[in-house]
Amino acid sequence: MEPAQILVIGGAVADLSLGPVDRTIFDRDSTPVDHVSLSAGGDALNEATTLARLGHRVRLVTLLGTDPAGDYLLEQCRRTGLDCSAIVRDPQVVTSVNAVLVDQMGERRFVTARNTSLRLLGPEHTAPALRQLDGVQIASFASLFVSPRFGPRETETLFAALRRRRILVCTDMTRPKNGERAEDLAGALQYVDFFFANLEEGRMFTGETAPEAIAQRLLAQGVRNVVLKLGGNGCYYRFDNWSRYVPAYPGCQCTDTTGAGDTFVAAFLHGLLWGIPRWRCAIFANAAASICVEHTGCASSALELEEIERRATVIHNTTLGE
């Protein structure tokens, strides 16, 4: 197998998705829904799968149990063509399974189990991968605050080790679990080349409200590039002294937002690997995310490069480029 271009670090879970549902589901003993499906998910696995779908060589770094759910996820990784050499399996660990409740607007809520693989991933599981970095150009830490064993110090150590190898360091995030602010992770953020967050996450992490202010606060902590995902409003990016809002693909029919943020990040990284301008990476990422939300689950199998490029052209014609 050729060396991986991208290292993706983070969670892999089995997602049981069902919907559409609303709060009345708790008023009935049985509720028929339009779909119930089992799929491979989790921030890191979603990113890795999308990148592989787009033609890249990807090594996934994650933790699984040796239970049936772990077997299922490992088989899905192999089917996708991921490099599984850095997947750690521990017989003492229960593999994470999420229930994903999707409402009529396509928004989702997760029901997760405590103390399963998603929460137990720690530095000892990533250490072996750091000894196999030949050929790696980008490392993506799929989500800050998902794995509590990666606190500020552990995250800084990981990012610093990657930077020493001249690898581009990227990170996404989820909601801070203990009220963490950007200043608390300043040690880690100084090594981040591309920081991704949705608007709500960015507000919680920085204490700012406007995308421009959120980006400025992150840049002040040493982040080099900030990309904020704005859902149906597209995205906002800040690169050095350049900034811009990029609209979403028009006319998108949202069915399920599961995995849309992960798809966005993966598509953006695809653009970086191809060496296209960063503002075009943002357009391409919006286009890919628009396809994801029109399907149930992360739906990386629905991503066709030709359709992404067609939608990116529509968005580009709207923004007029640079």
Short mmCIF file of C-alpha atoms in Angstrom, two decimals:
data_model
loop_
_atom_site.label_atom_id
_atom_site.label_comp_id
_atom_site.label_asym_id
_atom_site.label_seq_id
_atom_site.Cartn_x
_atom_site.Cartn_y
_atom_site.Cartn_z
CA MET A 1 0.00 0.00 0.00
CA GLU A 2 1.29 3.48 -0.85
CA PRO A 3 2.00 5.84 2.05
CA ALA A 4 -1.00 7.74 3.37
CA GLN A 5 -1.32 11.40 2.39
CA ILE A 6 -3.65 12.21 5.26
CA LEU A 7 -3.83 11.14 8.89
CA VAL A 8 -7.31 11.46 10.40
CA ILE A 9 -7.51 11.14 14.19
CA GLY A 10 -10.70 10.75 16.20
CA GLY A 11 -13.88 8.80 16.71
CA ALA A 12 -15.44 5.96 14.74
CA VAL A 13 -18.94 4.89 15.78
CA ALA A 14 -21.86 2.87 14.51
CA ASP A 15 -24.77 5.25 13.86
CA LEU A 16 -28.35 4.03 14.16
CA SER A 17 -30.26 6.79 12.41
CA LEU A 18 -34.05 7.13 12.54
CA GLY A 19 -36.53 9.76 11.56
CA PRO A 20 -38.18 12.03 11.07
CA VAL A 21 -39.26 12.22 14.72
CA ASP A 22 -40.46 14.93 17.09
CA ARG A 23 -41.04 15.19 20.82
CA THR A 24 -44.29 13.23 20.58
CA ILE A 25 -42.25 10.07 20.06
CA PHE A 26 -42.28 9.75 23.85
CA ASP A 27 -46.08 9.84 23.96
CA ARG A 28 -46.49 6.58 22.05
CA ASP A 29 -45.39 2.98 22.58
CA SER A 30 -44.54 2.58 18.88
CA THR A 31 -43.75 5.20 16.22
CA PRO A 32 -43.41 4.42 12.50
CA VAL A 33 -40.77 6.52 10.72
CA ASP A 34 -39.60 6.89 7.15
CA HIS A 35 -36.16 5.47 7.74
CA VAL A 36 -34.16 3.42 10.20
CA SER A 37 -30.60 2.72 9.08
CA LEU A 38 -27.28 1.50 10.44
CA SER A 39 -24.13 3.10 9.10
CA ALA A 40 -20.51 3.75 9.95
CA GLY A 41 -20.09 7.23 11.41
CA GLY A 42 -18.18 9.38 13.84
CA ASP A 43 -16.26 12.55 13.06
CA ALA A 44 -12.97 10.95 12.05
CA LEU A 45 -14.47 8.04 10.14
CA ASN A 46 -16.81 10.37 8.24
CA GLU A 47 -13.88 12.59 7.24
CA ALA A 48 -11.66 9.66 6.32
CA THR A 49 -14.36 7.96 4.26
CA THR A 50 -15.15 11.14 2.33
CA LEU A 51 -11.46 11.77 1.60
CA ALA A 52 -11.04 8.21 0.38
CA ARG A 53 -14.13 8.63 -1.78
CA LEU A 54 -12.45 11.67 -3.32
CA GLY A 55 -9.41 9.59 -4.21
CA HIS A 56 -6.96 10.16 -1.37
CA ARG A 57 -4.87 7.72 0.65
CA VAL A 58 -6.04 8.00 4.24
CA ARG A 59 -4.86 6.42 7.49
CA LEU A 60 -7.49 6.40 10.23
CA VAL A 61 -6.33 6.61 13.85
CA THR A 62 -9.07 5.49 16.21
CA LEU A 63 -10.03 3.08 18.99
CA LEU A 64 -12.45 0.15 18.65
CA GLY A 65 -13.47 -2.73 20.84
CA THR A 66 -13.31 -6.36 19.72
CA ASP A 67 -17.10 -6.62 19.84
CA PRO A 68 -19.55 -6.96 16.89
CA ALA A 69 -19.86 -3.19 16.49
CA GLY A 70 -16.08 -2.95 16.24
CA ASP A 71 -16.03 -5.77 13.68
CA TYR A 72 -18.64 -3.95 11.63
CA LEU A 73 -16.74 -0.66 11.64
CA LEU A 74 -13.41 -2.27 10.79
CA GLU A 75 -15.00 -4.07 7.84
CA GLN A 76 -16.50 -0.79 6.61
CA CYS A 77 -13.08 0.86 6.84
CA ARG A 78 -11.52 -1.92 4.79
CA ARG A 79 -14.29 -1.77 2.20
CA THR A 80 -13.66 1.96 1.82
CA GLY A 81 -9.97 1.37 1.23
CA LEU A 82 -8.70 3.12 4.35
CA ASP A 83 -5.30 2.32 5.81
CA CYS A 84 -6.35 0.54 9.01
CA SER A 85 -2.85 -0.02 10.41
CA ALA A 86 -3.34 2.64 13.13
CA ILE A 87 -6.74 1.40 14.34
CA VAL A 88 -6.32 0.10 17.88
CA ARG A 89 -8.63 -2.68 19.09
CA ASP A 90 -8.99 -3.29 22.80
CA PRO A 91 -11.00 -6.23 24.18
CA GLN A 92 -11.69 -4.22 27.35
CA VAL A 93 -13.40 -1.44 25.39
CA VAL A 94 -17.02 -1.25 24.19
CA THR A 95 -17.31 0.21 20.69
CA SER A 96 -19.44 3.35 20.54
CA VAL A 97 -22.93 3.10 19.04
CA ASN A 98 -24.98 6.29 18.64
CA ALA A 99 -28.71 6.68 18.20
CA VAL A 100 -29.27 9.58 15.78
CA LEU A 101 -32.72 11.17 16.02
CA VAL A 102 -33.52 13.29 12.96
CA ASP A 103 -36.36 15.82 13.04
CA GLN A 104 -38.60 17.08 10.23
CA MET A 105 -36.11 19.84 9.32
CA GLY A 106 -33.21 17.42 8.98
CA GLU A 107 -31.56 18.52 12.23
CA ARG A 108 -30.32 15.72 14.45
CA ARG A 109 -29.80 14.88 18.10
CA PHE A 110 -27.45 12.18 19.32
CA VAL A 111 -27.93 9.68 22.13
CA THR A 112 -24.51 8.35 23.15
CA ALA A 113 -23.21 5.90 25.72
CA ARG A 114 -20.71 6.95 28.35
CA ASN A 115 -17.29 5.30 28.67
CA THR A 116 -17.20 3.70 25.25
CA SER A 117 -14.48 3.89 22.58
CA LEU A 118 -15.34 7.42 21.46
CA ARG A 119 -14.67 8.78 24.95
CA LEU A 120 -11.72 6.52 25.78
CA LEU A 121 -9.45 7.43 22.86
CA GLY A 122 -6.23 8.77 24.33
CA PRO A 123 -2.59 9.63 23.58
CA GLU A 124 -1.45 6.02 23.92
CA HIS A 125 -3.69 5.11 20.96
CA THR A 126 -2.24 7.81 18.72
CA ALA A 127 1.42 7.27 19.68
CA PRO A 128 2.06 4.38 17.25
CA ALA A 129 0.75 6.46 14.32
CA LEU A 130 3.28 9.20 15.10
CA ARG A 131 6.03 6.72 14.26
CA GLN A 132 4.56 6.18 10.77
CA LEU A 133 4.40 9.67 9.27
CA ASP A 134 6.40 9.24 6.07
CA GLY A 135 4.36 10.64 3.18
CA VAL A 136 1.75 12.31 5.40
CA GLN A 137 1.00 15.86 4.26
CA ILE A 138 -2.03 16.70 6.39
CA ALA A 139 -3.13 15.57 9.84
CA SER A 140 -6.73 16.22 10.83
CA PHE A 141 -7.79 16.00 14.47
CA ALA A 142 -11.42 15.42 13.71
CA SER A 143 -12.92 17.09 16.77
CA LEU A 144 -11.69 18.87 19.85
CA PHE A 145 -13.68 17.96 23.00
CA VAL A 146 -15.03 14.64 21.71
CA SER A 147 -12.41 12.53 23.51
CA PRO A 148 -11.95 13.94 27.04
CA ARG A 149 -8.59 12.21 27.48
CA PHE A 150 -7.22 14.74 25.00
CA GLY A 151 -7.09 17.73 27.27
CA PRO A 152 -5.17 20.95 26.50
CA ARG A 153 -1.76 19.48 27.38
CA GLU A 154 -2.27 16.22 25.47
CA THR A 155 -3.60 18.06 22.43
CA GLU A 156 -0.66 20.47 22.45
CA THR A 157 1.79 17.56 22.61
CA LEU A 158 0.11 15.86 19.66
CA PHE A 159 -0.06 18.98 17.50
CA ALA A 160 3.53 19.94 18.30
CA ALA A 161 4.76 16.48 17.28
CA LEU A 162 2.95 16.78 13.95
CA ARG A 163 4.27 20.27 13.30
CA ARG A 164 7.84 19.12 13.96
CA ARG A 165 7.39 16.79 11.00
CA ARG A 166 6.24 19.75 8.88
CA ILE A 167 2.76 18.29 8.55
CA LEU A 168 -0.19 20.63 8.05
CA VAL A 169 -2.24 20.50 11.27
CA CYS A 170 -6.04 20.84 10.97
CA THR A 171 -8.72 20.50 13.60
CA ASP A 172 -12.49 20.61 13.82
CA MET A 173 -14.39 20.90 17.07
CA THR A 174 -17.61 20.08 18.84
CA ARG A 175 -19.17 21.93 21.77
CA PRO A 176 -16.76 22.46 24.68
CA LYS A 177 -17.87 20.07 27.38
CA ASN A 178 -16.47 21.95 30.39
CA GLY A 179 -16.72 25.57 29.32
CA GLU A 180 -13.27 25.62 27.70
CA ARG A 181 -12.30 28.82 25.92
CA ALA A 182 -9.76 29.50 23.19
CA GLU A 183 -7.31 30.89 25.74
CA ASP A 184 -7.33 27.55 27.58
CA LEU A 185 -6.04 25.80 24.47
CA ALA A 186 -3.59 28.50 23.37
CA GLY A 187 -0.72 26.04 23.66
CA ALA A 188 -2.33 23.71 21.12
CA LEU A 189 -3.84 26.38 18.88
CA GLN A 190 -0.44 27.89 18.10
CA TYR A 191 0.27 24.79 15.99
CA VAL A 192 -3.03 24.80 14.06
CA ASP A 193 -2.90 25.69 10.38
CA PHE A 194 -6.66 25.32 9.70
CA PHE A 195 -9.32 25.55 12.40
CA PHE A 196 -12.90 24.53 11.56
CA ALA A 197 -16.03 25.10 13.66
CA ASN A 198 -19.71 25.77 13.19
CA LEU A 199 -21.07 29.10 14.36
CA GLU A 200 -22.52 27.89 17.66
CA GLU A 201 -19.31 26.06 18.55
CA GLY A 202 -17.21 29.07 17.63
CA ARG A 203 -19.34 31.33 19.83
CA MET A 204 -19.06 28.99 22.80
CA PHE A 205 -15.30 28.61 22.37
CA THR A 206 -14.43 32.28 21.97
CA GLY A 207 -17.23 34.14 23.73
CA GLU A 208 -17.70 36.21 20.59
CA THR A 209 -20.88 36.42 18.49
CA ALA A 210 -20.05 37.59 14.97
CA PRO A 211 -18.03 35.32 12.66
CA GLU A 212 -15.46 38.09 12.13
CA ALA A 213 -14.87 38.43 15.87
CA ILE A 214 -14.72 34.66 16.38
CA ALA A 215 -12.06 34.36 13.70
CA GLN A 216 -10.06 37.25 15.11
CA ARG A 217 -10.04 35.71 18.59
CA LEU A 218 -8.73 32.41 17.18
CA LEU A 219 -6.09 34.15 15.08
CA ALA A 220 -4.95 35.95 18.23
CA GLN A 221 -4.24 32.54 19.77
CA GLY A 222 -1.96 31.59 16.89
CA VAL A 223 -4.33 29.83 14.50
CA ARG A 224 -3.29 30.57 10.92
CA ASN A 225 -6.57 30.03 9.06
CA VAL A 226 -10.15 29.95 10.38
CA VAL A 227 -13.14 28.46 8.56
CA LEU A 228 -16.60 28.78 10.13
CA LYS A 229 -19.41 26.54 8.89
CA LEU A 230 -22.68 28.48 8.74
CA GLY A 231 -25.09 25.74 7.63
CA GLY A 232 -27.66 27.02 5.18
CA ASN A 233 -25.74 30.30 4.99
CA GLY A 234 -22.58 28.69 3.65
CA CYS A 235 -19.31 29.50 5.38
CA TYR A 236 -16.99 32.30 6.43
CA TYR A 237 -13.24 32.13 6.10
CA ARG A 238 -10.39 34.23 7.39
CA PHE A 239 -6.92 33.65 5.95
CA ASP A 240 -4.29 36.10 7.15
CA ASN A 241 -5.75 39.49 6.18
CA TRP A 242 -8.29 38.07 3.74
CA SER A 243 -11.85 37.16 4.63
CA ARG A 244 -15.06 36.33 2.81
CA TYR A 245 -18.51 34.86 3.19
CA VAL A 246 -19.21 32.05 0.71
CA PRO A 247 -22.89 31.22 0.14
CA ALA A 248 -24.35 27.73 0.30
CA TYR A 249 -25.48 25.91 -2.80
CA PRO A 250 -28.88 27.40 -3.72
CA GLY A 251 -32.00 25.27 -3.68
CA CYS A 252 -30.55 22.54 -1.45
CA GLN A 253 -33.25 20.32 0.09
CA CYS A 254 -32.08 19.39 3.59
CA THR A 255 -33.05 15.88 4.71
CA ASP A 256 -30.44 15.08 7.37
CA THR A 257 -27.48 17.20 8.54
CA THR A 258 -25.62 14.19 9.99
CA GLY A 259 -22.02 14.27 8.81
CA ALA A 260 -22.38 17.52 6.87
CA GLY A 261 -19.68 19.28 8.88
CA ASP A 262 -17.32 16.32 8.49
CA THR A 263 -17.99 16.24 4.75
CA PHE A 264 -17.27 19.97 4.56
CA VAL A 265 -13.89 19.57 6.27
CA ALA A 266 -12.92 16.57 4.15
CA ALA A 267 -13.81 18.41 0.94
CA PHE A 268 -11.83 21.45 2.06
CA LEU A 269 -8.79 19.25 2.75
CA HIS A 270 -9.24 17.67 -0.68
CA GLY A 271 -8.83 21.13 -2.17
CA LEU A 272 -5.72 21.81 -0.12
CA LEU A 273 -4.13 18.56 -1.31
CA TRP A 274 -4.84 19.56 -4.89
CA GLY A 275 -3.23 22.92 -4.30
CA ILE A 276 -6.24 25.01 -5.26
CA PRO A 277 -6.68 28.50 -3.72
CA ARG A 278 -8.14 28.45 -0.24
CA TRP A 279 -11.25 30.43 -1.20
CA ARG A 280 -11.97 27.80 -3.85
CA CYS A 281 -11.54 25.11 -1.18
CA ALA A 282 -14.37 26.82 0.72
CA ILE A 283 -16.61 26.79 -2.36
CA PHE A 284 -15.86 23.11 -3.01
CA ALA A 285 -16.57 22.28 0.64
CA ASN A 286 -19.96 24.04 0.56
CA ALA A 287 -20.84 22.12 -2.59
CA ALA A 288 -19.94 18.74 -1.06
CA ALA A 289 -21.85 19.48 2.17
CA SER A 290 -24.96 20.35 0.14
CA ILE A 291 -24.98 16.83 -1.29
CA CYS A 292 -24.52 15.28 2.14
CA VAL A 293 -27.56 16.98 3.70
CA GLU A 294 -29.81 15.76 0.90
CA HIS A 295 -29.24 12.15 2.01
CA THR A 296 -29.65 10.18 5.23
CA GLY A 297 -26.47 9.83 7.26
CA CYS A 298 -23.06 11.06 6.18
CA ALA A 299 -23.74 9.50 2.74
CA SER A 300 -20.18 9.66 1.40
CA SER A 301 -21.22 7.09 -1.21
CA ALA A 302 -23.47 9.77 -2.75
CA LEU A 303 -20.52 12.08 -3.36
CA GLU A 304 -19.55 12.18 -7.02
CA LEU A 305 -16.73 14.51 -8.00
CA GLU A 306 -18.52 15.65 -11.14
CA GLU A 307 -21.62 16.72 -9.18
CA ILE A 308 -19.55 18.47 -6.50
CA GLU A 309 -17.72 20.41 -9.20
CA ARG A 310 -20.99 21.31 -10.92
CA ARG A 311 -22.41 22.71 -7.68
CA ALA A 312 -19.13 24.47 -6.93
CA THR A 313 -19.40 26.20 -10.31
CA VAL A 314 -22.88 27.44 -9.41
CA ILE A 315 -21.60 28.82 -6.09
CA HIS A 316 -18.57 30.35 -7.81
CA ASN A 317 -20.77 32.13 -10.34
CA THR A 318 -22.77 33.52 -7.43
CA THR A 319 -19.72 34.85 -5.57
CA LEU A 320 -17.82 35.87 -8.74
CA GLY A 321 -14.59 34.47 -7.29
CA GLU A 322 -11.56 36.67 -6.82
#
